[in-house]
């Protein structure tokens, strides 16, 4: 009887303790949506995450691989060197094509609580100064969308 009573009391105490630790809205990954009015929109560029050096390295390795298939002896060595140089140049130019920054907008929103929030995002057509908007998310993932 004492063991059962102690088990029930322990289970109840554990449930109360775990419930007290949970705070509404503080779960990780929850989305916060705030409202406000756009005060300013400025055009900007968003840098891409592409690295031109990666293209040069991959192009060089591909050039060495193709050069190693040509000839034999000294001719093969020369073909590998020429392939490495040519592949590096070609890979760098190809990677440069994809490293151009994206067109973006720097949007300043005055929330209903009076806080000024700045969000940089890709261009969203239809946003204008004075428009009521939602700010979805936080940090890097924040986006301004029309109401």
PDB file of C-alpha atoms in Angstrom:
ATOM      1  CA  UNK A   1       0.000   0.000   0.000  1.00  0.00           C
ATOM      2  CA  UNK A   2       2.805   2.420   0.904  1.00  0.00           C
ATOM      3  CA  UNK A   3       4.649   1.591  -2.336  1.00  0.00           C
ATOM      4  CA  UNK A   4       1.566   2.260  -4.453  1.00  0.00           C
ATOM      5  CA  UNK A   5       0.839   5.544  -2.674  1.00  0.00           C
ATOM      6  CA  UNK A   6       4.475   6.615  -3.090  1.00  0.00           C
ATOM      7  CA  UNK A   7       4.338   5.720  -6.845  1.00  0.00           C
ATOM      8  CA  UNK A   8       1.161   7.749  -7.371  1.00  0.00           C
ATOM      9  CA  UNK A   9       2.594  10.714  -5.480  1.00  0.00           C
ATOM     10  CA  UNK A  10       5.856  10.517  -7.501  1.00  0.00           C
ATOM     11  CA  UNK A  11       3.959  10.365 -10.805  1.00  0.00           C
ATOM     12  CA  UNK A  12       1.826  13.372  -9.801  1.00  0.00           C
ATOM     13  CA  UNK A  13       4.883  15.386  -8.713  1.00  0.00           C
ATOM     14  CA  UNK A  14       6.682  14.563 -11.975  1.00  0.00           C
ATOM     15  CA  UNK A  15       3.643  15.616 -14.047  1.00  0.00           C
ATOM     16  CA  UNK A  16       3.401  18.939 -12.179  1.00  0.00           C
ATOM     17  CA  UNK A  17       7.128  19.559 -12.599  1.00  0.00           C
ATOM     18  CA  UNK A  18       7.100  18.841 -16.347  1.00  0.00           C
ATOM     19  CA  UNK A  19       3.984  20.944 -16.905  1.00  0.00           C
ATOM     20  CA  UNK A  20       5.562  23.900 -15.121  1.00  0.00           C
ATOM     21  CA  UNK A  21       8.548  23.765 -17.485  1.00  0.00           C
ATOM     22  CA  UNK A  22       6.393  24.167 -20.596  1.00  0.00           C
ATOM     23  CA  UNK A  23       5.695  27.792 -21.497  1.00  0.00           C
ATOM     24  CA  UNK A  24       3.188  28.571 -24.243  1.00  0.00           C
ATOM     25  CA  UNK A  25       4.724  30.041 -27.414  1.00  0.00           C
ATOM     26  CA  UNK A  26       8.307  29.265 -26.448  1.00  0.00           C
ATOM     27  CA  UNK A  27       8.606  26.044 -28.409  1.00  0.00           C
ATOM     28  CA  UNK A  28      11.588  25.954 -30.706  1.00  0.00           C
ATOM     29  CA  UNK A  29      10.576  26.274 -34.344  1.00  0.00           C
ATOM     30  CA  UNK A  30       7.390  28.214 -33.609  1.00  0.00           C
ATOM     31  CA  UNK A  31       6.536  30.928 -36.120  1.00  0.00           C
ATOM     32  CA  UNK A  32       5.914  34.464 -34.937  1.00  0.00           C
ATOM     33  CA  UNK A  33       3.653  36.669 -37.060  1.00  0.00           C
ATOM     34  CA  UNK A  34       3.720  40.409 -36.388  1.00  0.00           C
ATOM     35  CA  UNK A  35       1.712  43.170 -38.072  1.00  0.00           C
ATOM     36  CA  UNK A  36       2.705  46.662 -39.062  1.00  0.00           C
ATOM     37  CA  UNK A  37       2.974  49.326 -41.731  1.00  0.00           C
ATOM     38  CA  UNK A  38       5.839  49.766 -44.233  1.00  0.00           C
ATOM     39  CA  UNK A  39       7.742  53.008 -43.581  1.00  0.00           C
ATOM     40  CA  UNK A  40      10.520  52.646 -46.166  1.00  0.00           C
ATOM     41  CA  UNK A  41      11.627  50.339 -48.991  1.00  0.00           C
ATOM     42  CA  UNK A  42      15.166  50.552 -50.376  1.00  0.00           C
ATOM     43  CA  UNK A  43      16.607  48.460 -53.231  1.00  0.00           C
ATOM     44  CA  UNK A  44      19.615  46.338 -52.279  1.00  0.00           C
ATOM     45  CA  UNK A  45      21.615  43.328 -53.427  1.00  0.00           C
ATOM     46  CA  UNK A  46      21.666  40.004 -51.624  1.00  0.00           C
ATOM     47  CA  UNK A  47      25.012  38.195 -51.985  1.00  0.00           C
ATOM     48  CA  UNK A  48      24.848  34.584 -53.121  1.00  0.00           C
ATOM     49  CA  UNK A  49      26.492  31.731 -51.274  1.00  0.00           C
ATOM     50  CA  UNK A  50      28.349  30.478 -54.373  1.00  0.00           C
ATOM     51  CA  UNK A  51      32.151  30.512 -54.240  1.00  0.00           C
ATOM     52  CA  UNK A  52      34.071  31.001 -57.495  1.00  0.00           C
ATOM     53  CA  UNK A  53      37.059  29.078 -56.096  1.00  0.00           C
ATOM     54  CA  UNK A  54      35.030  25.878 -55.968  1.00  0.00           C
ATOM     55  CA  UNK A  55      34.382  26.089 -59.720  1.00  0.00           C
ATOM     56  CA  UNK A  56      38.078  26.543 -60.449  1.00  0.00           C
ATOM     57  CA  UNK A  57      39.067  23.575 -58.286  1.00  0.00           C
ATOM     58  CA  UNK A  58      36.398  21.278 -59.737  1.00  0.00           C
ATOM     59  CA  UNK A  59      37.247  22.403 -63.277  1.00  0.00           C
ATOM     60  CA  UNK A  60      40.941  21.762 -62.649  1.00  0.00           C
ATOM     61  CA  UNK A  61      40.260  18.286 -61.294  1.00  0.00           C
ATOM     62  CA  UNK A  62      38.053  17.478 -64.278  1.00  0.00           C
ATOM     63  CA  UNK A  63      40.778  18.761 -66.614  1.00  0.00           C
ATOM     64  CA  UNK A  64      43.407  16.559 -64.946  1.00  0.00           C
ATOM     65  CA  UNK A  65      41.080  13.564 -65.211  1.00  0.00           C
ATOM     66  CA  UNK A  66      40.452  14.121 -68.896  1.00  0.00           C
ATOM     67  CA  UNK A  67      44.140  14.873 -69.553  1.00  0.00           C
ATOM     68  CA  UNK A  68      45.171  11.591 -67.920  1.00  0.00           C
ATOM     69  CA  UNK A  69      43.165   9.707 -70.549  1.00  0.00           C
ATOM     70  CA  UNK A  70      45.236  11.185 -73.396  1.00  0.00           C
ATOM     71  CA  UNK A  71      48.484   9.598 -74.599  1.00  0.00           C
ATOM     72  CA  UNK A  72      51.170   8.140 -72.409  1.00  0.00           C
ATOM     73  CA  UNK A  73      54.466   9.102 -70.757  1.00  0.00           C
ATOM     74  CA  UNK A  74      55.508  12.737 -71.119  1.00  0.00           C
ATOM     75  CA  UNK A  75      52.578  13.485 -73.458  1.00  0.00           C
ATOM     76  CA  UNK A  76      50.165  12.374 -70.794  1.00  0.00           C
ATOM     77  CA  UNK A  77      51.851  14.632 -68.207  1.00  0.00           C
ATOM     78  CA  UNK A  78      51.614  17.619 -70.553  1.00  0.00           C
ATOM     79  CA  UNK A  79      47.953  16.826 -71.302  1.00  0.00           C
ATOM     80  CA  UNK A  80      47.198  16.652 -67.564  1.00  0.00           C
ATOM     81  CA  UNK A  81      48.841  20.058 -66.914  1.00  0.00           C
ATOM     82  CA  UNK A  82      47.064  21.686 -69.866  1.00  0.00           C
ATOM     83  CA  UNK A  83      43.779  20.078 -68.777  1.00  0.00           C
ATOM     84  CA  UNK A  84      44.227  21.344 -65.222  1.00  0.00           C
ATOM     85  CA  UNK A  85      44.882  24.924 -66.366  1.00  0.00           C
ATOM     86  CA  UNK A  86      42.078  24.912 -68.931  1.00  0.00           C
ATOM     87  CA  UNK A  87      39.636  23.288 -66.539  1.00  0.00           C
ATOM     88  CA  UNK A  88      40.445  25.805 -63.807  1.00  0.00           C
ATOM     89  CA  UNK A  89      39.830  28.756 -66.120  1.00  0.00           C
ATOM     90  CA  UNK A  90      36.605  27.265 -67.503  1.00  0.00           C
ATOM     91  CA  UNK A  91      35.338  26.264 -64.055  1.00  0.00           C
ATOM     92  CA  UNK A  92      36.043  29.721 -62.663  1.00  0.00           C
ATOM     93  CA  UNK A  93      34.111  31.404 -65.491  1.00  0.00           C
ATOM     94  CA  UNK A  94      31.153  29.061 -65.099  1.00  0.00           C
ATOM     95  CA  UNK A  95      31.049  29.604 -61.322  1.00  0.00           C
ATOM     96  CA  UNK A  96      31.281  33.383 -61.814  1.00  0.00           C
ATOM     97  CA  UNK A  97      28.084  33.287 -63.851  1.00  0.00           C
ATOM     98  CA  UNK A  98      26.187  31.944 -60.821  1.00  0.00           C
ATOM     99  CA  UNK A  99      27.795  34.208 -58.208  1.00  0.00           C
ATOM    100  CA  UNK A 100      25.937  37.378 -59.197  1.00  0.00           C
ATOM    101  CA  UNK A 101      23.988  38.900 -56.301  1.00  0.00           C
ATOM    102  CA  UNK A 102      20.191  38.701 -56.240  1.00  0.00           C
ATOM    103  CA  UNK A 103      17.999  41.791 -56.416  1.00  0.00           C
ATOM    104  CA  UNK A 104      16.498  42.463 -53.020  1.00  0.00           C
ATOM    105  CA  UNK A 105      14.582  44.911 -50.884  1.00  0.00           C
ATOM    106  CA  UNK A 106      15.447  46.371 -47.523  1.00  0.00           C
ATOM    107  CA  UNK A 107      12.037  46.915 -45.915  1.00  0.00           C
ATOM    108  CA  UNK A 108      11.475  48.940 -42.744  1.00  0.00           C
ATOM    109  CA  UNK A 109       8.215  48.110 -40.953  1.00  0.00           C
ATOM    110  CA  UNK A 110       6.793  49.889 -37.895  1.00  0.00           C
ATOM    111  CA  UNK A 111       4.959  47.179 -35.968  1.00  0.00           C
ATOM    112  CA  UNK A 112       1.682  47.797 -34.147  1.00  0.00           C
ATOM    113  CA  UNK A 113       3.651  47.726 -30.884  1.00  0.00           C
ATOM    114  CA  UNK A 114       5.828  50.635 -32.129  1.00  0.00           C
ATOM    115  CA  UNK A 115       9.016  48.676 -32.823  1.00  0.00           C
ATOM    116  CA  UNK A 116      10.854  49.394 -36.096  1.00  0.00           C
ATOM    117  CA  UNK A 117      11.855  46.143 -37.839  1.00  0.00           C
ATOM    118  CA  UNK A 118      14.149  45.871 -40.886  1.00  0.00           C
ATOM    119  CA  UNK A 119      13.891  42.848 -43.175  1.00  0.00           C
ATOM    120  CA  UNK A 120      16.071  42.211 -46.232  1.00  0.00           C
ATOM    121  CA  UNK A 121      14.474  39.809 -48.695  1.00  0.00           C
ATOM    122  CA  UNK A 122      14.253  39.075 -52.434  1.00  0.00           C
ATOM    123  CA  UNK A 123      12.047  41.517 -54.342  1.00  0.00           C
ATOM    124  CA  UNK A 124       8.359  41.025 -53.591  1.00  0.00           C
ATOM    125  CA  UNK A 125       6.234  42.805 -56.196  1.00  0.00           C
ATOM    126  CA  UNK A 126       3.311  44.820 -54.895  1.00  0.00           C
ATOM    127  CA  UNK A 127       4.857  46.061 -51.634  1.00  0.00           C
ATOM    128  CA  UNK A 128       4.644  49.845 -51.178  1.00  0.00           C
ATOM    129  CA  UNK A 129       5.242  52.447 -48.463  1.00  0.00           C
ATOM    130  CA  UNK A 130       2.224  52.842 -46.156  1.00  0.00           C
ATOM    131  CA  UNK A 131       0.913  49.338 -46.836  1.00  0.00           C
ATOM    132  CA  UNK A 132      -0.214  47.101 -43.952  1.00  0.00           C
ATOM    133  CA  UNK A 133       1.874  43.914 -43.847  1.00  0.00           C
ATOM    134  CA  UNK A 134       2.659  40.809 -41.839  1.00  0.00           C
ATOM    135  CA  UNK A 135       6.203  39.990 -40.735  1.00  0.00           C
ATOM    136  CA  UNK A 136       6.483  36.214 -40.737  1.00  0.00           C
ATOM    137  CA  UNK A 137       9.277  34.434 -38.863  1.00  0.00           C
ATOM    138  CA  UNK A 138      12.402  35.672 -37.091  1.00  0.00           C
ATOM    139  CA  UNK A 139      16.050  36.351 -37.913  1.00  0.00           C
ATOM    140  CA  UNK A 140      17.348  35.189 -41.298  1.00  0.00           C
ATOM    141  CA  UNK A 141      14.016  33.554 -42.102  1.00  0.00           C
ATOM    142  CA  UNK A 142      11.869  36.685 -41.604  1.00  0.00           C
ATOM    143  CA  UNK A 143       9.724  37.768 -44.578  1.00  0.00           C
ATOM    144  CA  UNK A 144       7.388  40.709 -45.177  1.00  0.00           C
ATOM    145  CA  UNK A 145       4.122  39.791 -46.926  1.00  0.00           C
ATOM    146  CA  UNK A 146       1.056  41.925 -47.728  1.00  0.00           C
ATOM    147  CA  UNK A 147      -1.992  41.670 -45.454  1.00  0.00           C
TER     148      UNK A 147
END
